Amino acid sequence: MLDIKNLSVTVSDEAGTVDILKNISLTVEDQKLVAITGPNGGGKTTLARAIMGLIPSTGGSIWWNGADLTKCNVTERARLGVSYGFQQPPRFKGMKVKDLLAIAAGKELGHDEACTYLTKVGLCARDYLERDVDPSLSGGEVKRIEIATVLARRCPLMIFDEPEAGIDLWSFARLTETFSEIHEKKEATILIISHQERILRLADEIVLVANGEVQTRGPMEEIYPQILDDTVSGCNLLEVDPKC
């Protein structure tokens, strides 16, 4: 179980101090698929990065299966079973796709096994296993390869930051099938930051984050119609301006 208690993230610069996350508390049961949605700048990615340990929290705590992650670094959290898919994945010049998959899996992968992971994200292994993860690949290709590495790690907690970004409709359809398969087989707890209806409809629960706070949460059948109704009305739950 993922248990976030009063999590805060505050940043400071010459202009002053800004509260990015404001005492967020959130519990996610094991093997659930939770979609985190909300307006740009509302705190979604900051929340995901704080869970992974990519940015420090300034208050509160994060617990995963009884382990206090709050003071753990990224490597320690990864060893405890937390994985993360970036919105804009890094590239690795001189590193072949097959080697990156093997590093993620923690073992040498046979051709068929490596093919399986790439197929799950809509890539043909024959065209990609021997390619370098460098600027010759498009943003969408690198994104799908990174998601394949997350799948290869087989972590019990998978966090994906806008996995649909830069991916064509055909590959995105295959990707949502993969998320659905993982969820149906109860292979992991999955957090997905997304605005995409197709992903929101896969979720057991939707969490709406705006202005650094959890505005509302609940089952997809309850929350998604609220988002649609308020969006149509022109003054909606996804609106950042509190005067709206």
Coordinates of C-alpha atoms in Angstrom, one line a residue:
M1 CA 0.0 0.0 0.0
L2 CA 1.2 3.5 -0.8
D3 CA 0.4 5.9 2.0
I4 CA 1.2 9.6 1.6
K5 CA 0.6 11.8 4.7
N6 CA 0.5 15.6 4.6
L7 CA 3.1 15.8 1.8
S8 CA 4.4 19.3 1.1
V9 CA 6.9 20.7 -1.4
T10 CA 8.0 24.3 -1.2
V11 CA 10.5 26.0 -3.5
S12 CA 12.2 29.4 -2.9
D13 CA 14.0 31.8 -5.2
E14 CA 14.7 35.6 -5.3
A15 CA 11.0 36.2 -6.0
G16 CA 9.9 34.4 -2.8
T17 CA 8.5 31.1 -1.6
V18 CA 5.9 29.0 -3.5
D19 CA 4.0 26.0 -2.1
I20 CA 3.9 23.5 -5.0
L21 CA 2.2 20.8 -2.9
K22 CA 0.1 21.6 0.2
N23 CA -0.3 18.9 2.7
I24 CA -1.4 16.2 0.3
S25 CA -2.7 13.0 1.9
L26 CA -3.4 10.0 -0.4
T27 CA -3.7 6.3 0.1
V28 CA -3.5 3.8 -2.8
E29 CA -4.4 0.2 -2.1
D30 CA -2.2 -2.6 -3.5
Q31 CA -2.8 -3.5 -7.2
K32 CA -5.1 -0.6 -7.9
L33 CA -4.8 1.6 -11.0
V34 CA -5.1 5.2 -10.0
A35 CA -5.2 8.1 -12.5
I36 CA -4.0 11.5 -11.3
T37 CA -5.4 14.3 -13.4
G38 CA -5.8 18.1 -13.2
P39 CA -4.6 21.4 -14.8
N40 CA -1.1 22.1 -16.0
G41 CA 0.9 23.5 -13.1
G42 CA -1.4 22.0 -10.5
G43 CA 1.2 19.8 -8.9
K44 CA 0.7 16.4 -10.6
T45 CA 4.2 15.9 -11.8
T46 CA 5.7 17.3 -8.6
L47 CA 3.7 14.7 -6.6
A48 CA 4.9 11.9 -8.8
R49 CA 8.5 13.1 -8.6
A50 CA 8.3 13.4 -4.8
I51 CA 7.1 9.8 -4.5
M52 CA 10.0 8.6 -6.6
G53 CA 12.5 10.8 -4.7
L54 CA 13.5 13.0 -7.6
I55 CA 12.7 16.1 -5.7
P56 CA 12.8 16.6 -1.9
S57 CA 9.7 17.0 0.1
T58 CA 9.6 19.8 2.7
G59 CA 7.0 18.2 5.0
G60 CA 5.0 15.0 5.5
S61 CA 5.9 11.4 4.8
I62 CA 5.7 8.7 2.1
W63 CA 5.2 5.1 3.0
W64 CA 5.3 2.1 0.7
N65 CA 4.4 -1.4 2.0
G66 CA 5.4 -0.4 5.5
A67 CA 8.7 1.2 4.5
D68 CA 9.2 4.9 5.2
L69 CA 10.5 6.3 1.8
T70 CA 10.6 9.9 3.0
K71 CA 14.4 10.1 3.6
C72 CA 15.3 7.5 1.0
N73 CA 17.1 8.5 -2.2
V74 CA 16.1 7.4 -5.7
T75 CA 18.2 4.3 -5.7
E76 CA 16.9 3.1 -2.4
R77 CA 13.3 3.7 -3.5
A78 CA 14.0 1.8 -6.7
R79 CA 15.4 -1.1 -4.7
L80 CA 12.2 -1.1 -2.6
G81 CA 10.2 -1.6 -5.8
V82 CA 9.3 1.8 -7.0
S83 CA 9.7 2.6 -10.8
Y84 CA 9.1 5.8 -12.8
G85 CA 8.4 6.7 -16.4
F86 CA 9.4 10.3 -17.2
Q87 CA 7.2 12.7 -19.2
Q88 CA 10.4 13.4 -21.3
P89 CA 12.7 10.4 -21.0
P90 CA 16.5 10.8 -21.2
R91 CA 18.6 9.4 -24.1
F92 CA 21.7 7.2 -23.8
K93 CA 24.1 7.7 -26.6
G94 CA 26.1 4.4 -27.2
M95 CA 23.5 2.3 -25.3
K96 CA 21.5 -0.2 -27.4
V97 CA 17.8 -0.8 -26.7
K98 CA 18.5 -4.4 -25.9
D99 CA 21.1 -3.5 -23.3
L100 CA 18.9 -0.9 -21.7
L101 CA 16.1 -3.5 -21.3
A102 CA 18.6 -6.0 -19.8
I103 CA 19.8 -3.4 -17.3
A104 CA 16.2 -2.7 -16.3
A105 CA 15.3 -6.4 -16.0
G106 CA 18.5 -7.0 -14.0
K107 CA 19.5 -9.9 -16.2
E108 CA 20.3 -10.9 -19.7
L109 CA 17.1 -11.1 -21.8
G110 CA 16.5 -13.6 -24.5
H111 CA 15.4 -12.3 -27.9
D112 CA 11.8 -13.4 -27.4
E113 CA 11.5 -11.9 -23.9
A114 CA 13.0 -8.6 -25.1
C115 CA 10.5 -8.7 -28.0
T116 CA 7.6 -9.2 -25.7
Y117 CA 8.4 -5.9 -23.8
L118 CA 8.8 -3.9 -27.0
T119 CA 5.6 -5.4 -28.5
K120 CA 3.7 -4.3 -25.4
V121 CA 4.5 -0.7 -26.2
G122 CA 3.8 -1.0 -29.9
L123 CA 7.4 -1.4 -31.2
C124 CA 8.7 -4.0 -33.6
A125 CA 11.8 -5.6 -31.8
R126 CA 13.5 -6.4 -35.1
D127 CA 13.6 -2.7 -35.9
Y128 CA 14.8 -1.5 -32.4
L129 CA 16.8 -4.0 -30.4
E130 CA 20.1 -3.1 -32.0
R131 CA 19.5 0.7 -32.2
D132 CA 21.1 3.2 -29.9
V133 CA 18.9 5.2 -27.5
D134 CA 20.1 8.4 -29.0
P135 CA 18.8 11.5 -30.9
S136 CA 18.1 9.3 -34.0
L137 CA 15.0 8.1 -32.2
S138 CA 11.9 10.3 -32.1
G139 CA 10.5 11.5 -28.8
G140 CA 7.6 9.0 -29.1
E141 CA 10.0 6.1 -29.8
V142 CA 12.2 7.0 -26.7
K143 CA 9.0 7.3 -24.6
R144 CA 7.8 3.8 -25.6
I145 CA 11.3 2.3 -25.0
E146 CA 11.4 3.8 -21.5
I147 CA 7.9 2.4 -20.7
A148 CA 9.2 -1.0 -21.9
T149 CA 12.1 -0.7 -19.4
V150 CA 9.6 0.0 -16.6
L151 CA 7.7 -3.1 -17.6
A152 CA 10.9 -5.1 -17.7
R153 CA 11.7 -4.1 -14.1
R154 CA 8.5 -5.7 -13.0
C155 CA 8.3 -3.4 -9.9
P156 CA 5.3 -3.6 -7.6
L157 CA 4.8 0.2 -7.9
M158 CA 4.8 1.7 -11.3
I159 CA 4.5 5.5 -11.8
F160 CA 3.9 6.9 -15.3
D161 CA 4.0 10.7 -16.1
E162 CA 1.8 11.3 -19.1
P163 CA 2.7 8.1 -21.0
E164 CA 0.6 9.3 -23.9
A165 CA 2.9 12.3 -24.6
G166 CA 4.4 12.1 -28.1
I167 CA 2.9 8.7 -28.9
D168 CA 0.8 8.1 -32.0
L169 CA -2.8 6.9 -31.7
W170 CA -2.1 3.4 -32.8
S171 CA 0.8 2.9 -30.3
F172 CA -1.3 4.6 -27.6
A173 CA -4.1 2.1 -28.1
R174 CA -1.6 -0.8 -27.6
L175 CA -0.2 0.9 -24.6
T176 CA -3.6 1.2 -22.9
E177 CA -4.1 -2.5 -23.6
T178 CA -0.9 -3.2 -21.8
F179 CA -1.9 -1.1 -18.7
S180 CA -5.2 -2.9 -18.7
E181 CA -3.5 -6.3 -18.9
I182 CA -1.1 -5.5 -16.0
H183 CA -4.1 -4.3 -13.9
E184 CA -6.2 -7.3 -14.7
K185 CA -3.4 -9.7 -13.8
K186 CA -2.8 -7.8 -10.5
E187 CA 0.9 -7.5 -11.3
A188 CA 1.4 -4.0 -9.8
T189 CA 0.0 -0.9 -8.2
I190 CA -0.1 1.7 -11.0
L191 CA -0.2 5.5 -10.8
I192 CA -0.7 7.3 -14.1
I193 CA -0.7 11.0 -14.6
S194 CA -2.9 11.7 -17.6
H195 CA -5.5 13.9 -19.2
Q196 CA -6.5 11.2 -21.7
E197 CA -10.0 9.9 -21.4
R198 CA -9.0 6.4 -22.4
I199 CA -6.6 6.1 -19.5
L200 CA -9.0 7.8 -17.0
R201 CA -11.6 5.1 -18.0
L202 CA -9.1 2.4 -17.0
A203 CA -8.7 3.7 -13.5
D204 CA -10.2 2.3 -10.3
E205 CA -10.0 5.8 -9.0
I206 CA -9.4 9.3 -10.3
V207 CA -7.6 11.8 -8.2
L208 CA -7.9 15.4 -9.2
V209 CA -5.0 17.6 -8.2
A210 CA -5.1 21.3 -8.6
N211 CA -3.5 24.3 -6.8
G212 CA -1.2 21.8 -5.1
E213 CA -4.0 20.0 -3.3
V214 CA -6.3 17.0 -3.9
Q215 CA -9.5 18.7 -4.9
T216 CA -11.6 15.5 -5.2
R217 CA -11.1 11.8 -5.7
G218 CA -13.3 8.8 -6.2
P219 CA -14.3 6.0 -8.6
M220 CA -14.1 6.8 -12.3
E221 CA -17.9 6.4 -12.6
E222 CA -18.3 9.2 -10.1
I223 CA -15.5 11.6 -10.8
Y224 CA -15.2 11.5 -14.6
P225 CA -18.8 12.7 -15.3
Q226 CA -18.1 15.6 -12.8
I227 CA -15.1 16.7 -14.8
L228 CA -17.0 16.5 -18.0
D229 CA -20.0 18.5 -16.7
D230 CA -17.8 21.2 -15.2
T231 CA -15.7 21.5 -18.3
V232 CA -18.8 21.9 -20.5
S233 CA -20.1 24.6 -18.1
G234 CA -16.9 26.6 -18.7
C235 CA -16.0 26.8 -15.0
N236 CA -14.5 23.6 -14.0
L237 CA -12.6 21.5 -11.5
L238 CA -9.6 21.6 -13.7
E239 CA -9.4 25.4 -13.6
V240 CA -6.4 26.8 -11.8
D241 CA -7.8 30.2 -11.1
P242 CA -9.6 30.0 -7.7
K243 CA -11.9 32.8 -8.7
C244 CA -13.5 30.8 -11.4

